[in-house]
PDB file of C-alpha atoms in Angstrom:
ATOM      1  CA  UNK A 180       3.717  78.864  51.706  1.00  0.00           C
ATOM      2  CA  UNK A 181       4.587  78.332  48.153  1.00  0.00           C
ATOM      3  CA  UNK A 182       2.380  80.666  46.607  1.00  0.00           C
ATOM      4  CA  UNK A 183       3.717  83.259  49.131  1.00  0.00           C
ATOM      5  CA  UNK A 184       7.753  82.868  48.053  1.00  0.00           C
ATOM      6  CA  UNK A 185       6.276  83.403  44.199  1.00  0.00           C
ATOM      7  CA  UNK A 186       4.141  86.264  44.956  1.00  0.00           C
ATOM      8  CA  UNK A 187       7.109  87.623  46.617  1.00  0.00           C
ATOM      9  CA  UNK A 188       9.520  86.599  43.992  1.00  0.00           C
ATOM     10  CA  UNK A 189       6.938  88.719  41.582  1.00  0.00           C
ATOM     11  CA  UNK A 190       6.895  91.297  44.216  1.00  0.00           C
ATOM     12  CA  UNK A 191      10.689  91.727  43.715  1.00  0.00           C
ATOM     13  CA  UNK A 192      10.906  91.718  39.426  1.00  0.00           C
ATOM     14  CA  UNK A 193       8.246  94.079  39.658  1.00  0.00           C
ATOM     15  CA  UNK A 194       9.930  97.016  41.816  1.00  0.00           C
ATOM     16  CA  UNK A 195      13.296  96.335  39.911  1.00  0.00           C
ATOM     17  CA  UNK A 196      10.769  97.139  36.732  1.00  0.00           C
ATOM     18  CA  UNK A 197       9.726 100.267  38.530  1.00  0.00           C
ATOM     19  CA  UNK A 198      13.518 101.210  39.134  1.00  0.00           C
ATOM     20  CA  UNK A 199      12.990 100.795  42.663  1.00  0.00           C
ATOM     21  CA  UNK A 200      14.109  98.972  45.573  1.00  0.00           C
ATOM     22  CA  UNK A 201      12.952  95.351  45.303  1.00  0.00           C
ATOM     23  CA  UNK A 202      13.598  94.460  49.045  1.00  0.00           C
ATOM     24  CA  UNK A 203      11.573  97.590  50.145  1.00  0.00           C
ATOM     25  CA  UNK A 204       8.398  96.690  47.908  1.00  0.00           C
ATOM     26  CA  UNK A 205       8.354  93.011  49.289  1.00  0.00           C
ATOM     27  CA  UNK A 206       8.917  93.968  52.998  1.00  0.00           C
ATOM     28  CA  UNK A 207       5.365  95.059  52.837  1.00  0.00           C
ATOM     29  CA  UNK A 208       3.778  91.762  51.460  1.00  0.00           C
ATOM     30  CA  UNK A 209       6.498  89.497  53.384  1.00  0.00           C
ATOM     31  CA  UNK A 210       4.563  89.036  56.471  1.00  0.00           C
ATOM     32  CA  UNK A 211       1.415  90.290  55.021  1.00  0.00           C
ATOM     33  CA  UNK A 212      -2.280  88.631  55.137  1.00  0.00           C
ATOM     34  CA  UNK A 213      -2.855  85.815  52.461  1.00  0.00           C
ATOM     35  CA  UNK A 214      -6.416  84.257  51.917  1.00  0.00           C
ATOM     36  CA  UNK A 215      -7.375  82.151  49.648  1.00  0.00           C
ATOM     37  CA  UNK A 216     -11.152  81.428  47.848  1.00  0.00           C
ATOM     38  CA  UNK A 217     -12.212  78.204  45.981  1.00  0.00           C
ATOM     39  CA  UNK A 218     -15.458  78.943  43.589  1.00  0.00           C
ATOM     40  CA  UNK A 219     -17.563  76.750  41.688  1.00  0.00           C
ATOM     41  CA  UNK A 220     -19.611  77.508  38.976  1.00  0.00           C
ATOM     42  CA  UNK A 221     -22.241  74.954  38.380  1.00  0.00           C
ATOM     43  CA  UNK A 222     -23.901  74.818  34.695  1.00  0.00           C
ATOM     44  CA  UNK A 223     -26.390  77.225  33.878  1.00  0.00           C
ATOM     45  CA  UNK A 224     -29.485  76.570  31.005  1.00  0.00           C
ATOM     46  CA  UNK A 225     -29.472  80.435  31.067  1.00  0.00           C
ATOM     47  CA  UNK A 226     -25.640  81.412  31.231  1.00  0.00           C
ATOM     48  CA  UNK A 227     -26.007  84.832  29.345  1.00  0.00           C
ATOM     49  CA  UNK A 228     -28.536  86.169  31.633  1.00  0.00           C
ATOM     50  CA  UNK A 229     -26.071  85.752  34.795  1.00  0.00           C
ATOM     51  CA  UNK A 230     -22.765  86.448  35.841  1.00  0.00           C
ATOM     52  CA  UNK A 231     -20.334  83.735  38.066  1.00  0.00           C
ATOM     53  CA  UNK A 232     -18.933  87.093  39.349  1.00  0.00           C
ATOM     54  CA  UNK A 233     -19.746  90.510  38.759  1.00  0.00           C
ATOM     55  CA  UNK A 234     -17.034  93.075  36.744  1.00  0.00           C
ATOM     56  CA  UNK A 235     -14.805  93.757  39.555  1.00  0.00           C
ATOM     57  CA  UNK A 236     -10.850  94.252  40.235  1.00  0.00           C
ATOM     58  CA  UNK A 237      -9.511  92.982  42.952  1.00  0.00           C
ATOM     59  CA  UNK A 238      -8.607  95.036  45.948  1.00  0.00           C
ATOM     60  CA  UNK A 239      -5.476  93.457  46.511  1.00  0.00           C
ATOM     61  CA  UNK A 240      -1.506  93.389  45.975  1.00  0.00           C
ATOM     62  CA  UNK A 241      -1.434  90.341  43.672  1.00  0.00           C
ATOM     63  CA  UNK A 242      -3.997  87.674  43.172  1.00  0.00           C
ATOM     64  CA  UNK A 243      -2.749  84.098  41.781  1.00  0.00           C
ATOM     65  CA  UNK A 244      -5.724  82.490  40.191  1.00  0.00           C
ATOM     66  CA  UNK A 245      -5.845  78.243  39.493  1.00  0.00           C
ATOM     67  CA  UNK A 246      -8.188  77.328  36.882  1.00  0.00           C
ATOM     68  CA  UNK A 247      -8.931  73.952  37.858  1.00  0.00           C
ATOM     69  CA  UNK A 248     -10.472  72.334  35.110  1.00  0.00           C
ATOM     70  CA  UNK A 249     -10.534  73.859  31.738  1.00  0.00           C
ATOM     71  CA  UNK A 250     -13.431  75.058  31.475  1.00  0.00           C
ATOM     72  CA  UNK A 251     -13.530  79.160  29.918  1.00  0.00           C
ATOM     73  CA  UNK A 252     -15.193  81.545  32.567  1.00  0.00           C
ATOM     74  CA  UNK A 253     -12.760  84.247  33.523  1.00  0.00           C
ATOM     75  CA  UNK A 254     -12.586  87.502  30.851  1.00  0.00           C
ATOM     76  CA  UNK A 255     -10.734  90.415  31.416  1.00  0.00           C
ATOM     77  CA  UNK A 256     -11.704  93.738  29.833  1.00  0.00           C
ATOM     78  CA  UNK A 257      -9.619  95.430  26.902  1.00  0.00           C
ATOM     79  CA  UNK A 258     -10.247  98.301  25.492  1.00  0.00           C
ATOM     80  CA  UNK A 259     -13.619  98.165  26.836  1.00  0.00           C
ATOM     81  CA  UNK A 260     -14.254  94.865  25.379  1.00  0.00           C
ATOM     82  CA  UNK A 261     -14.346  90.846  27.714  1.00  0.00           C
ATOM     83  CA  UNK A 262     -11.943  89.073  26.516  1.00  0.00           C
ATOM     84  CA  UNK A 263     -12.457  85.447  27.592  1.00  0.00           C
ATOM     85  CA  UNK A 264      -8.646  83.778  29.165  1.00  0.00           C
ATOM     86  CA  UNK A 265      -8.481  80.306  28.257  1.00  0.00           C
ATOM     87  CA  UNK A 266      -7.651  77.898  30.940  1.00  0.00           C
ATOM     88  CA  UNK A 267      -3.571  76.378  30.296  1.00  0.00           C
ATOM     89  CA  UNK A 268      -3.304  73.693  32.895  1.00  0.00           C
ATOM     90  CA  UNK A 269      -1.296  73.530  35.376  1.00  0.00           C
ATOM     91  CA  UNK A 270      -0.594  77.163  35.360  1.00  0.00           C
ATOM     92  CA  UNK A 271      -1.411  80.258  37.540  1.00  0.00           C
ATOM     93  CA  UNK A 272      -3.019  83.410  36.278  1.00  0.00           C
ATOM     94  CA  UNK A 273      -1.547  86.425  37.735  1.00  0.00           C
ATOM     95  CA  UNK A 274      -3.717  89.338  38.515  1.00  0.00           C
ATOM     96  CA  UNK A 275      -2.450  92.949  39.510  1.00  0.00           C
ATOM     97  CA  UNK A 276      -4.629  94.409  42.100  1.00  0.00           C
ATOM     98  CA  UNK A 277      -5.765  97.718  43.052  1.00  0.00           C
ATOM     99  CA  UNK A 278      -3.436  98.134  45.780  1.00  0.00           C
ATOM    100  CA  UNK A 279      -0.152  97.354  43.399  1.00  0.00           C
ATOM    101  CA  UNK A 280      -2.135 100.350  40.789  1.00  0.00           C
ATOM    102  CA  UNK A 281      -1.533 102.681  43.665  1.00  0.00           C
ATOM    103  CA  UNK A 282       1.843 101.633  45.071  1.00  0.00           C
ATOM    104  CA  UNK A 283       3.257 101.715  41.903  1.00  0.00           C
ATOM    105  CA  UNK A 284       1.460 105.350  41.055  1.00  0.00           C
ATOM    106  CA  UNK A 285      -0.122 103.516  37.872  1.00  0.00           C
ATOM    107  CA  UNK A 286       2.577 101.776  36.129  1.00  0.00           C
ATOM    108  CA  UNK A 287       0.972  98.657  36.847  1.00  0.00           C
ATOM    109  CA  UNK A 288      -3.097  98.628  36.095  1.00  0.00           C
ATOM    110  CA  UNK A 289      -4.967  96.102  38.006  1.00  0.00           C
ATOM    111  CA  UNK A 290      -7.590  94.220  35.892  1.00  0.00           C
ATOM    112  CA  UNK A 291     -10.960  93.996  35.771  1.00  0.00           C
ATOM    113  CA  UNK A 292     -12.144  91.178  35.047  1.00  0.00           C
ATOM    114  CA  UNK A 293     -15.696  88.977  35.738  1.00  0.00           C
ATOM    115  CA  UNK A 294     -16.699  85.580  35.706  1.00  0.00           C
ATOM    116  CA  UNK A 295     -18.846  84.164  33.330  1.00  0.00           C
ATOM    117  CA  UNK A 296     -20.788  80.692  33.723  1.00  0.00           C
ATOM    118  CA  UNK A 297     -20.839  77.982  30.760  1.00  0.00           C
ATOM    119  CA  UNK A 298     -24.630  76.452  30.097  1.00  0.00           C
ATOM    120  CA  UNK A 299     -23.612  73.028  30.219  1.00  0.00           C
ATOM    121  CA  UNK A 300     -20.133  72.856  32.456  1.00  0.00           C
ATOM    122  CA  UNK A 301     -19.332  73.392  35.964  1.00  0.00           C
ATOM    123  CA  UNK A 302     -16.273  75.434  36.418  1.00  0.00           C
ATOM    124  CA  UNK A 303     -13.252  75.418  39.336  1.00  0.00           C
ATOM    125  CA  UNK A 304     -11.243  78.096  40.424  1.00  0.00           C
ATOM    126  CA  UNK A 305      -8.648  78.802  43.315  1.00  0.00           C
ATOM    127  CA  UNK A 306      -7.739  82.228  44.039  1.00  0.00           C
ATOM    128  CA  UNK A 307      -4.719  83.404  46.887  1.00  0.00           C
ATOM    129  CA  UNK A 308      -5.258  87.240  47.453  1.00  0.00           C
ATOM    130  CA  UNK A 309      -1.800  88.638  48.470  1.00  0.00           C
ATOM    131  CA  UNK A 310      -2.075  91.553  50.932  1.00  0.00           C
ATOM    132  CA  UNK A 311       0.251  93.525  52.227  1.00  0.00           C
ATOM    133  CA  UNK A 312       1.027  94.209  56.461  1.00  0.00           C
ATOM    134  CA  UNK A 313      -1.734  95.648  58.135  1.00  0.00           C
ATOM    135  CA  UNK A 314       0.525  98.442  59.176  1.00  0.00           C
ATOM    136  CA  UNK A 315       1.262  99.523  55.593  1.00  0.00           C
ATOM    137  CA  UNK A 316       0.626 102.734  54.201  1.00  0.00           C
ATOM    138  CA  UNK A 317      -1.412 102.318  50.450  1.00  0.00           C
ATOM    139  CA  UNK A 318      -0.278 105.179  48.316  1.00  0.00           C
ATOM    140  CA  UNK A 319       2.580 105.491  45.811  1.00  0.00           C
ATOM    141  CA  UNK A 320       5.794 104.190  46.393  1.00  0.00           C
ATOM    142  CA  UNK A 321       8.088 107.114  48.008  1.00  0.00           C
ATOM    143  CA  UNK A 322      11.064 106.876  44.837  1.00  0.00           C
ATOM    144  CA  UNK A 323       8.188 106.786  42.165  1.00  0.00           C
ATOM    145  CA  UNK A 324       7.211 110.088  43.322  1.00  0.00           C
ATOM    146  CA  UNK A 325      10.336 112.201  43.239  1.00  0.00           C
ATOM    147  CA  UNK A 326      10.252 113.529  40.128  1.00  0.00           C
ATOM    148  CA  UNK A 327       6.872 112.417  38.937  1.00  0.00           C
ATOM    149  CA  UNK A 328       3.421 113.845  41.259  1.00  0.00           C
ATOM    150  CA  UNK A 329       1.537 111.081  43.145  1.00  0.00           C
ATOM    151  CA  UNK A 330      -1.536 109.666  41.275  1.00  0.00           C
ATOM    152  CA  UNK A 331      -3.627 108.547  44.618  1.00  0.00           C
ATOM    153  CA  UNK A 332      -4.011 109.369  48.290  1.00  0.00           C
ATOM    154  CA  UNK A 333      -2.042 107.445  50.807  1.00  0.00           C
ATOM    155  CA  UNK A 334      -4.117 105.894  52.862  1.00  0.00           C
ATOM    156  CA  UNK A 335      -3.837 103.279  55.811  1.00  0.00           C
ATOM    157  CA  UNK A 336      -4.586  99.588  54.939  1.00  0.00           C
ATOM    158  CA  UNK A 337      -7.302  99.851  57.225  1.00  0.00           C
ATOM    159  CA  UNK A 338      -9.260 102.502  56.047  1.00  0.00           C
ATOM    160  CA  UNK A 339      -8.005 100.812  52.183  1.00  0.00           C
ATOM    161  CA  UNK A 340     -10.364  97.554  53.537  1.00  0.00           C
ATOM    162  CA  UNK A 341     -12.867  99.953  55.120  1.00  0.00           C
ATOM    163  CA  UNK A 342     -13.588 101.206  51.515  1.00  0.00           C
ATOM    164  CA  UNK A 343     -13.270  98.213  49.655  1.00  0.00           C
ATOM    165  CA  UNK A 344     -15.496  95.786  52.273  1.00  0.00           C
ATOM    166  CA  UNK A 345     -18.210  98.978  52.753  1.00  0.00           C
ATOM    167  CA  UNK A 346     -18.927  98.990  48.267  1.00  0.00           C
ATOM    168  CA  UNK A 347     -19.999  96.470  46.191  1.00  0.00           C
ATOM    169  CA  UNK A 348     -18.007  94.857  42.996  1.00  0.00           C
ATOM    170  CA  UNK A 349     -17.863  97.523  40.704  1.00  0.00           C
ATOM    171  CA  UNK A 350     -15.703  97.680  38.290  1.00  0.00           C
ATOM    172  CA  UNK A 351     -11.866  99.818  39.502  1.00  0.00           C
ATOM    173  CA  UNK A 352     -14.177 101.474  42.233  1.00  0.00           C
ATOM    174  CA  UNK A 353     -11.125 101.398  44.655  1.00  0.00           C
ATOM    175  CA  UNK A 354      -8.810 102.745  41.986  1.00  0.00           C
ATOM    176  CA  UNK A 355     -11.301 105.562  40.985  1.00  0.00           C
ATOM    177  CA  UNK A 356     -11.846 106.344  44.908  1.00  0.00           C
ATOM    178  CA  UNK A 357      -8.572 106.827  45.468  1.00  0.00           C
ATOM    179  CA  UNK A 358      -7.376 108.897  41.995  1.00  0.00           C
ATOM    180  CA  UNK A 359      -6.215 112.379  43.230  1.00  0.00           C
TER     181      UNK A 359
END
């Protein structure tokens, strides 16, 4: 329940960001689907012969990511380059997903980002994936499109899942399905 009031709190900065209306952007996510994923990465002798997850961003609103213990696994990629994100404790990682690239018609990027294992420690993570309503409409936010063209089809958050749960982790796939 926590996690949901920041998420929506976040939900709320962004779309004042965007210059549009915050209550409209978080009326999607307010009653929207949350799940949540705990993974564990043991130790691995061979570590750079495997991933913990495969380059991949997520297909989601926002993601809030734990790092349990602090123990380096996640990287994000920079101009085309993993960066590793080193673990502060205590503190939340916040990850832009596809589905806030395409309501916000780009102005946010979600991130890609993989998980890498460490040869001799186990790592601990806790994701919340913040989705919005079923009944929600993915595409560009309606005011970020009068004056500006949209970016990405609309399409219905259940032919958005469709897509994402009938591909494999690959990289922005969702983002590059849905580019107009």
């Amino acid at each position: 329940m926590e996690l949901h009031k920041v998420m929506i709190h976040l939900m709320k900065l962004m779309a004042n960001n965007l210059g549009t209306d915050p209550e409209m952007l978080a009326s999607f996510f307010e009653d929207g689907i949350q799940g949540i994923r705990m993974n564990y990465y043991p130790p691995c002798a061979e570590a750079s012969k495997v991933y913990g997850l495969a380059p991949h961003s997520d297909a989601t609103g926002l993601t809030l990511l734990l790092q349990v213990n602090e123990v380096e696994g996640l990287q994000i990629k920079r101009n085309e380059k993993w960066v590793p994100v080193k673990p502060i404790p205590a503190s939340f990682i916040i990850n832009i997903g596809d589905m806030m690239e395409i309501m916000s018609n780009g102005e946010y990027k979600s991130i890609e980002h993989r998980a890498v294992v460490n040869p001799e420690k186990e790592r601990l993570s806790i994701a919340a994936f913040h989705n919005p309503k079923r009944c929600t409409q993915i595409g560009p936010l309606p005011d970020l499109i009068k004056t500006n063209k949209a970016l990405y089809k609309t399409v219905s958050f259940q032919e958005f899942m469709k897509l994402k749960m009938s591909s494999k982790l690959d990289g922005k796939f969702m983002v590059k399905k849905l580019k107009l």
